[in-house]
PDB file of C-alpha atoms in Angstrom:
ATOM      1  CA  UNK A   1       0.000   0.000   0.000  1.00 43.00           C
ATOM      2  CA  UNK A   2       1.067   3.568  -0.564  1.00 45.00           C
ATOM      3  CA  UNK A   3       2.456   5.445   2.392  1.00 47.00           C
ATOM      4  CA  UNK A   4       1.148   8.973   2.740  1.00 49.00           C
ATOM      5  CA  UNK A   5       3.101  11.387   4.840  1.00 46.00           C
ATOM      6  CA  UNK A   6       1.415  14.321   6.619  1.00 43.00           C
ATOM      7  CA  UNK A   7       0.517  17.091   4.224  1.00 45.00           C
ATOM      8  CA  UNK A   8       1.871  20.601   4.440  1.00 43.00           C
ATOM      9  CA  UNK A   9      -0.835  23.272   4.171  1.00 42.00           C
ATOM     10  CA  UNK A  10      -0.254  27.004   3.942  1.00 39.00           C
ATOM     11  CA  UNK A  11      -3.364  29.170   4.238  1.00 38.00           C
ATOM     12  CA  UNK A  12      -4.116  32.868   4.312  1.00 36.00           C
ATOM     13  CA  UNK A  13      -6.724  34.933   6.080  1.00 35.00           C
ATOM     14  CA  UNK A  14      -9.702  34.508   3.731  1.00 41.00           C
ATOM     15  CA  UNK A  15     -11.887  36.984   5.576  1.00 38.00           C
ATOM     16  CA  UNK A  16      -9.414  39.806   5.085  1.00 43.00           C
ATOM     17  CA  UNK A  17      -8.701  38.837   1.479  1.00 52.00           C
ATOM     18  CA  UNK A  18      -4.958  39.276   1.899  1.00 64.00           C
ATOM     19  CA  UNK A  19      -2.197  37.114   0.494  1.00 69.00           C
ATOM     20  CA  UNK A  20       0.935  36.084   2.276  1.00 81.00           C
ATOM     21  CA  UNK A  21       4.275  36.584   0.487  1.00 85.00           C
ATOM     22  CA  UNK A  22       4.506  32.916  -0.432  1.00 87.00           C
ATOM     23  CA  UNK A  23       1.039  32.991  -1.976  1.00 89.00           C
ATOM     24  CA  UNK A  24       1.870  36.147  -3.934  1.00 89.00           C
ATOM     25  CA  UNK A  25       4.998  34.462  -5.233  1.00 91.00           C
ATOM     26  CA  UNK A  26       2.954  31.491  -6.423  1.00 90.00           C
ATOM     27  CA  UNK A  27       0.478  33.836  -8.130  1.00 91.00           C
ATOM     28  CA  UNK A  28       3.348  35.599  -9.854  1.00 91.00           C
ATOM     29  CA  UNK A  29       4.737  32.279 -11.059  1.00 90.00           C
ATOM     30  CA  UNK A  30       1.322  31.406 -12.463  1.00 91.00           C
ATOM     31  CA  UNK A  31       1.203  34.847 -14.124  1.00 92.00           C
ATOM     32  CA  UNK A  32      -2.201  35.708 -12.696  1.00 91.00           C
ATOM     33  CA  UNK A  33      -3.433  39.242 -12.190  1.00 90.00           C
ATOM     34  CA  UNK A  34      -4.435  40.808  -8.889  1.00 88.00           C
ATOM     35  CA  UNK A  35      -8.047  39.744  -9.533  1.00 88.00           C
ATOM     36  CA  UNK A  36      -7.063  36.231  -8.428  1.00 91.00           C
ATOM     37  CA  UNK A  37      -6.137  35.087  -4.917  1.00 91.00           C
ATOM     38  CA  UNK A  38      -4.043  32.039  -4.080  1.00 92.00           C
ATOM     39  CA  UNK A  39      -5.691  30.705  -0.939  1.00 91.00           C
ATOM     40  CA  UNK A  40      -3.527  27.712  -0.047  1.00 90.00           C
ATOM     41  CA  UNK A  41      -0.981  25.200  -1.247  1.00 91.00           C
ATOM     42  CA  UNK A  42      -1.101  21.616  -0.059  1.00 91.00           C
ATOM     43  CA  UNK A  43       1.728  19.138  -0.637  1.00 89.00           C
ATOM     44  CA  UNK A  44       1.273  15.434   0.078  1.00 87.00           C
ATOM     45  CA  UNK A  45       4.330  13.191  -0.178  1.00 82.00           C
ATOM     46  CA  UNK A  46       3.837   9.551  -1.107  1.00 75.00           C
ATOM     47  CA  UNK A  47       7.423   8.366  -1.497  1.00 67.00           C
ATOM     48  CA  UNK A  48      10.122   8.295   1.121  1.00 65.00           C
ATOM     49  CA  UNK A  49      13.360  10.205   0.738  1.00 66.00           C
ATOM     50  CA  UNK A  50      16.310   8.703  -1.056  1.00 66.00           C
ATOM     51  CA  UNK A  51      18.511   6.668   1.253  1.00 67.00           C
ATOM     52  CA  UNK A  52      22.266   7.163   1.516  1.00 72.00           C
ATOM     53  CA  UNK A  53      22.671   3.412   1.152  1.00 69.00           C
ATOM     54  CA  UNK A  54      20.592   3.367  -2.071  1.00 62.00           C
ATOM     55  CA  UNK A  55      21.223   6.732  -3.744  1.00 63.00           C
ATOM     56  CA  UNK A  56      20.633   5.611  -7.332  1.00 62.00           C
ATOM     57  CA  UNK A  57      17.066   4.336  -7.266  1.00 56.00           C
ATOM     58  CA  UNK A  58      14.288   3.626  -4.828  1.00 53.00           C
ATOM     59  CA  UNK A  59      13.616   0.354  -6.656  1.00 52.00           C
ATOM     60  CA  UNK A  60      16.637  -1.147  -4.887  1.00 49.00           C
ATOM     61  CA  UNK A  61      15.373  -0.231  -1.433  1.00 47.00           C
ATOM     62  CA  UNK A  62      14.313  -3.420   0.395  1.00 46.00           C
ATOM     63  CA  UNK A  63      11.653  -1.577   2.397  1.00 46.00           C
ATOM     64  CA  UNK A  64      10.215   0.368  -0.507  1.00 47.00           C
ATOM     65  CA  UNK A  65       6.420   0.831  -0.309  1.00 46.00           C
ATOM     66  CA  UNK A  66       4.315  -1.330  -2.580  1.00 45.00           C
ATOM     67  CA  UNK A  67       2.016   0.133  -5.190  1.00 41.00           C
ATOM     68  CA  UNK A  68       4.046   3.204  -6.105  1.00 43.00           C
ATOM     69  CA  UNK A  69       6.305   1.600  -8.713  1.00 47.00           C
ATOM     70  CA  UNK A  70       5.661   3.034 -12.132  1.00 54.00           C
ATOM     71  CA  UNK A  71       4.432   6.372 -10.744  1.00 64.00           C
ATOM     72  CA  UNK A  72       6.887   9.050 -11.910  1.00 70.00           C
ATOM     73  CA  UNK A  73       5.844  11.538  -9.199  1.00 80.00           C
ATOM     74  CA  UNK A  74       6.941  11.873  -5.592  1.00 80.00           C
ATOM     75  CA  UNK A  75       3.566  13.132  -4.423  1.00 85.00           C
ATOM     76  CA  UNK A  76       0.689  15.516  -5.091  1.00 88.00           C
ATOM     77  CA  UNK A  77       0.621  19.300  -4.944  1.00 91.00           C
ATOM     78  CA  UNK A  78      -2.732  21.098  -4.859  1.00 93.00           C
ATOM     79  CA  UNK A  79      -3.036  24.872  -5.224  1.00 94.00           C
ATOM     80  CA  UNK A  80      -6.359  26.515  -4.386  1.00 94.00           C
ATOM     81  CA  UNK A  81      -7.202  29.695  -6.308  1.00 94.00           C
ATOM     82  CA  UNK A  82     -10.312  31.854  -6.324  1.00 91.00           C
ATOM     83  CA  UNK A  83     -11.506  34.965  -8.078  1.00 90.00           C
ATOM     84  CA  UNK A  84     -11.856  38.046  -5.897  1.00 85.00           C
ATOM     85  CA  UNK A  85     -15.432  38.403  -4.756  1.00 82.00           C
ATOM     86  CA  UNK A  86     -17.368  41.383  -6.003  1.00 79.00           C
ATOM     87  CA  UNK A  87     -20.922  42.540  -5.679  1.00 79.00           C
ATOM     88  CA  UNK A  88     -21.373  42.978  -9.413  1.00 81.00           C
ATOM     89  CA  UNK A  89     -19.665  41.616 -12.526  1.00 81.00           C
ATOM     90  CA  UNK A  90     -19.862  42.436 -16.202  1.00 80.00           C
ATOM     91  CA  UNK A  91     -21.716  39.957 -18.363  1.00 82.00           C
ATOM     92  CA  UNK A  92     -19.373  38.660 -21.117  1.00 77.00           C
ATOM     93  CA  UNK A  93     -22.309  38.428 -23.568  1.00 79.00           C
ATOM     94  CA  UNK A  94     -24.148  41.754 -23.288  1.00 81.00           C
ATOM     95  CA  UNK A  95     -21.811  43.804 -21.071  1.00 77.00           C
ATOM     96  CA  UNK A  96     -24.456  44.570 -18.442  1.00 81.00           C
ATOM     97  CA  UNK A  97     -23.810  44.350 -14.729  1.00 83.00           C
ATOM     98  CA  UNK A  98     -24.981  41.160 -13.051  1.00 83.00           C
ATOM     99  CA  UNK A  99     -24.699  39.488  -9.683  1.00 82.00           C
ATOM    100  CA  UNK A 100     -23.066  36.151  -8.831  1.00 82.00           C
ATOM    101  CA  UNK A 101     -25.494  33.234  -8.831  1.00 83.00           C
ATOM    102  CA  UNK A 102     -23.209  30.599  -7.286  1.00 85.00           C
ATOM    103  CA  UNK A 103     -19.555  29.621  -7.050  1.00 88.00           C
ATOM    104  CA  UNK A 104     -18.273  26.538  -8.860  1.00 89.00           C
ATOM    105  CA  UNK A 105     -14.954  24.745  -8.601  1.00 92.00           C
ATOM    106  CA  UNK A 106     -12.827  23.639 -11.512  1.00 92.00           C
ATOM    107  CA  UNK A 107      -9.900  21.204 -11.162  1.00 94.00           C
ATOM    108  CA  UNK A 108      -7.087  21.548 -13.701  1.00 94.00           C
ATOM    109  CA  UNK A 109      -3.892  19.572 -14.223  1.00 93.00           C
ATOM    110  CA  UNK A 110      -0.745  21.694 -14.296  1.00 93.00           C
ATOM    111  CA  UNK A 111       2.919  21.080 -15.057  1.00 90.00           C
ATOM    112  CA  UNK A 112       4.785  19.145 -12.317  1.00 86.00           C
ATOM    113  CA  UNK A 113       6.496  21.139  -9.581  1.00 83.00           C
ATOM    114  CA  UNK A 114       9.817  19.607  -8.478  1.00 81.00           C
ATOM    115  CA  UNK A 115       8.600  16.086  -9.159  1.00 82.00           C
ATOM    116  CA  UNK A 116       5.134  16.538  -7.638  1.00 87.00           C
ATOM    117  CA  UNK A 117       1.955  16.072  -9.637  1.00 89.00           C
ATOM    118  CA  UNK A 118       0.356  19.520  -9.573  1.00 92.00           C
ATOM    119  CA  UNK A 119      -3.274  20.456  -9.945  1.00 93.00           C
ATOM    120  CA  UNK A 120      -5.135  23.737  -9.573  1.00 95.00           C
ATOM    121  CA  UNK A 121      -8.500  23.930  -7.831  1.00 95.00           C
ATOM    122  CA  UNK A 122     -10.079  27.168  -9.040  1.00 94.00           C
ATOM    123  CA  UNK A 123     -13.250  28.688  -7.580  1.00 93.00           C
ATOM    124  CA  UNK A 124     -15.121  30.675 -10.214  1.00 90.00           C
ATOM    125  CA  UNK A 125     -18.273  32.788  -9.846  1.00 88.00           C
ATOM    126  CA  UNK A 126     -21.204  31.731 -12.012  1.00 86.00           C
ATOM    127  CA  UNK A 127     -23.250  34.800 -12.881  1.00 86.00           C
ATOM    128  CA  UNK A 128     -26.894  35.439 -13.635  1.00 83.00           C
ATOM    129  CA  UNK A 129     -27.579  38.237 -16.066  1.00 83.00           C
ATOM    130  CA  UNK A 130     -31.064  39.697 -15.761  1.00 79.00           C
ATOM    131  CA  UNK A 131     -30.746  41.484 -19.104  1.00 80.00           C
ATOM    132  CA  UNK A 132     -29.938  38.570 -21.442  1.00 82.00           C
ATOM    133  CA  UNK A 133     -31.103  35.802 -19.086  1.00 77.00           C
ATOM    134  CA  UNK A 134     -27.882  33.781 -19.363  1.00 79.00           C
ATOM    135  CA  UNK A 135     -25.721  32.174 -16.702  1.00 84.00           C
ATOM    136  CA  UNK A 136     -22.126  32.883 -17.794  1.00 81.00           C
ATOM    137  CA  UNK A 137     -19.084  31.860 -15.790  1.00 82.00           C
ATOM    138  CA  UNK A 138     -15.958  33.943 -15.263  1.00 84.00           C
ATOM    139  CA  UNK A 139     -13.226  32.484 -17.429  1.00 87.00           C
ATOM    140  CA  UNK A 140      -9.936  31.285 -16.000  1.00 91.00           C
ATOM    141  CA  UNK A 141      -7.131  32.699 -18.197  1.00 91.00           C
ATOM    142  CA  UNK A 142      -4.764  29.755 -17.693  1.00 92.00           C
ATOM    143  CA  UNK A 143      -6.997  27.156 -19.362  1.00 91.00           C
ATOM    144  CA  UNK A 144      -9.367  26.697 -22.261  1.00 89.00           C
ATOM    145  CA  UNK A 145     -13.039  26.095 -21.645  1.00 87.00           C
ATOM    146  CA  UNK A 146     -14.276  22.536 -21.124  1.00 87.00           C
ATOM    147  CA  UNK A 147     -10.842  20.978 -20.581  1.00 91.00           C
ATOM    148  CA  UNK A 148      -9.194  19.557 -17.454  1.00 91.00           C
ATOM    149  CA  UNK A 149      -5.685  20.965 -17.954  1.00 92.00           C
ATOM    150  CA  UNK A 150      -3.930  24.314 -18.198  1.00 93.00           C
ATOM    151  CA  UNK A 151      -2.287  25.901 -21.213  1.00 93.00           C
ATOM    152  CA  UNK A 152       1.155  25.307 -19.677  1.00 93.00           C
ATOM    153  CA  UNK A 153       0.293  21.611 -19.423  1.00 94.00           C
ATOM    154  CA  UNK A 154      -0.578  21.637 -23.133  1.00 93.00           C
ATOM    155  CA  UNK A 155       2.776  23.224 -23.986  1.00 92.00           C
ATOM    156  CA  UNK A 156       4.627  20.606 -21.941  1.00 92.00           C
ATOM    157  CA  UNK A 157       2.765  17.813 -23.737  1.00 92.00           C
ATOM    158  CA  UNK A 158       3.506  19.271 -27.176  1.00 92.00           C
ATOM    159  CA  UNK A 159       7.208  19.569 -26.339  1.00 91.00           C
ATOM    160  CA  UNK A 160       7.280  15.926 -25.260  1.00 91.00           C
ATOM    161  CA  UNK A 161       5.499  14.784 -28.418  1.00 90.00           C
ATOM    162  CA  UNK A 162       8.356  16.070 -30.567  1.00 89.00           C
ATOM    163  CA  UNK A 163      10.521  13.174 -29.335  1.00 89.00           C
ATOM    164  CA  UNK A 164       8.177  10.663 -27.658  1.00 88.00           C
ATOM    165  CA  UNK A 165       5.066   8.743 -28.621  1.00 89.00           C
ATOM    166  CA  UNK A 166       1.586   9.429 -27.285  1.00 90.00           C
ATOM    167  CA  UNK A 167       1.780   6.520 -24.849  1.00 89.00           C
ATOM    168  CA  UNK A 168       5.224   7.542 -23.542  1.00 88.00           C
ATOM    169  CA  UNK A 169       4.100  11.156 -23.143  1.00 90.00           C
ATOM    170  CA  UNK A 170       0.979  10.087 -21.264  1.00 89.00           C
ATOM    171  CA  UNK A 171       3.037   7.900 -18.940  1.00 86.00           C
ATOM    172  CA  UNK A 172       5.521  10.700 -18.243  1.00 85.00           C
ATOM    173  CA  UNK A 173       2.730  13.169 -17.415  1.00 87.00           C
ATOM    174  CA  UNK A 174       0.679  10.664 -15.418  1.00 83.00           C
ATOM    175  CA  UNK A 175      -2.494  10.990 -17.533  1.00 87.00           C
ATOM    176  CA  UNK A 176      -4.442   8.845 -19.970  1.00 87.00           C
ATOM    177  CA  UNK A 177      -3.439   8.706 -23.611  1.00 87.00           C
ATOM    178  CA  UNK A 178      -6.839  10.141 -24.638  1.00 90.00           C
ATOM    179  CA  UNK A 179      -5.905  13.455 -23.010  1.00 92.00           C
ATOM    180  CA  UNK A 180      -2.681  13.592 -25.033  1.00 92.00           C
ATOM    181  CA  UNK A 181      -4.654  12.749 -28.185  1.00 91.00           C
ATOM    182  CA  UNK A 182      -7.150  15.535 -27.424  1.00 92.00           C
ATOM    183  CA  UNK A 183      -4.349  18.087 -27.041  1.00 92.00           C
ATOM    184  CA  UNK A 184      -2.701  16.929 -30.265  1.00 90.00           C
ATOM    185  CA  UNK A 185      -5.984  17.028 -32.188  1.00 90.00           C
ATOM    186  CA  UNK A 186      -6.740  20.541 -30.925  1.00 89.00           C
ATOM    187  CA  UNK A 187      -3.290  21.792 -31.907  1.00 88.00           C
ATOM    188  CA  UNK A 188      -3.383  20.205 -35.360  1.00 86.00           C
ATOM    189  CA  UNK A 189      -6.887  21.570 -35.974  1.00 86.00           C
ATOM    190  CA  UNK A 190      -5.635  25.107 -35.325  1.00 83.00           C
ATOM    191  CA  UNK A 191      -2.337  24.727 -37.207  1.00 83.00           C
ATOM    192  CA  UNK A 192      -3.649  23.266 -40.460  1.00 82.00           C
ATOM    193  CA  UNK A 193      -5.786  26.272 -41.548  1.00 82.00           C
ATOM    194  CA  UNK A 194      -2.786  28.558 -41.064  1.00 80.00           C
ATOM    195  CA  UNK A 195      -0.558  26.584 -43.464  1.00 82.00           C
ATOM    196  CA  UNK A 196      -0.147  27.591 -47.100  1.00 83.00           C
ATOM    197  CA  UNK A 197      -0.789  24.472 -49.181  1.00 81.00           C
ATOM    198  CA  UNK A 198      -1.201  26.224 -52.536  1.00 83.00           C
ATOM    199  CA  UNK A 199       2.018  24.652 -53.824  1.00 87.00           C
ATOM    200  CA  UNK A 200       0.885  21.102 -52.967  1.00 86.00           C
ATOM    201  CA  UNK A 201       0.316  18.896 -56.019  1.00 89.00           C
ATOM    202  CA  UNK A 202       0.381  15.330 -54.642  1.00 89.00           C
ATOM    203  CA  UNK A 203      -0.420  13.538 -51.398  1.00 83.00           C
ATOM    204  CA  UNK A 204       1.022  10.078 -50.585  1.00 82.00           C
ATOM    205  CA  UNK A 205      -1.037   7.874 -48.253  1.00 76.00           C
ATOM    206  CA  UNK A 206      -0.524   4.434 -46.747  1.00 73.00           C
ATOM    207  CA  UNK A 207      -3.228   2.079 -48.031  1.00 73.00           C
ATOM    208  CA  UNK A 208      -3.557   0.412 -44.631  1.00 74.00           C
ATOM    209  CA  UNK A 209      -4.665   3.744 -43.127  1.00 64.00           C
ATOM    210  CA  UNK A 210      -6.957   4.856 -45.946  1.00 65.00           C
ATOM    211  CA  UNK A 211     -10.068   4.969 -43.755  1.00 68.00           C
ATOM    212  CA  UNK A 212      -8.435   7.275 -41.194  1.00 64.00           C
TER     213      UNK A 212
END
């Protein structure tokens, strides 16, 4: 079984809406504006430290915990972020002022931090516009809509795909291969229309892949 060490949680005074220096540093690293507040950072370690007797690999440790082999990460890092609360917001559709209807959470995978699997838990206000009758949600600038990963995670995946396969990239990032395929399909779909193919006169295709 996996051994979970006590987590390390750093929180700020939520009632005052202030950020501690460490939280401001994290927000600066994420390149978020002052409209966003980093509430806490929680780090949970699953693997023990490297031993002086076995400095090369934990696989050689006789007392190594079972179940962690094959996991490329040392633990999990969770960063909680929320949008600053306001009484009124601007509707992204009609531009009128509207009030928050509820607050929803969105969990996003991010690039690893010093060997820890990192995810962002973002609290976003869902609005209700009385003018257009819609229920828009404040967008998070670090991620596209309707995806479970950040833009930095996409860039890391695309860099890995230049040398590795989809399966190897998925294993290195600790996600399913369908997520890597979705990122690749999105990137190709945006890159193809921008290419100039006016000079193209012939296309060669493998007959075994003709249906694809």
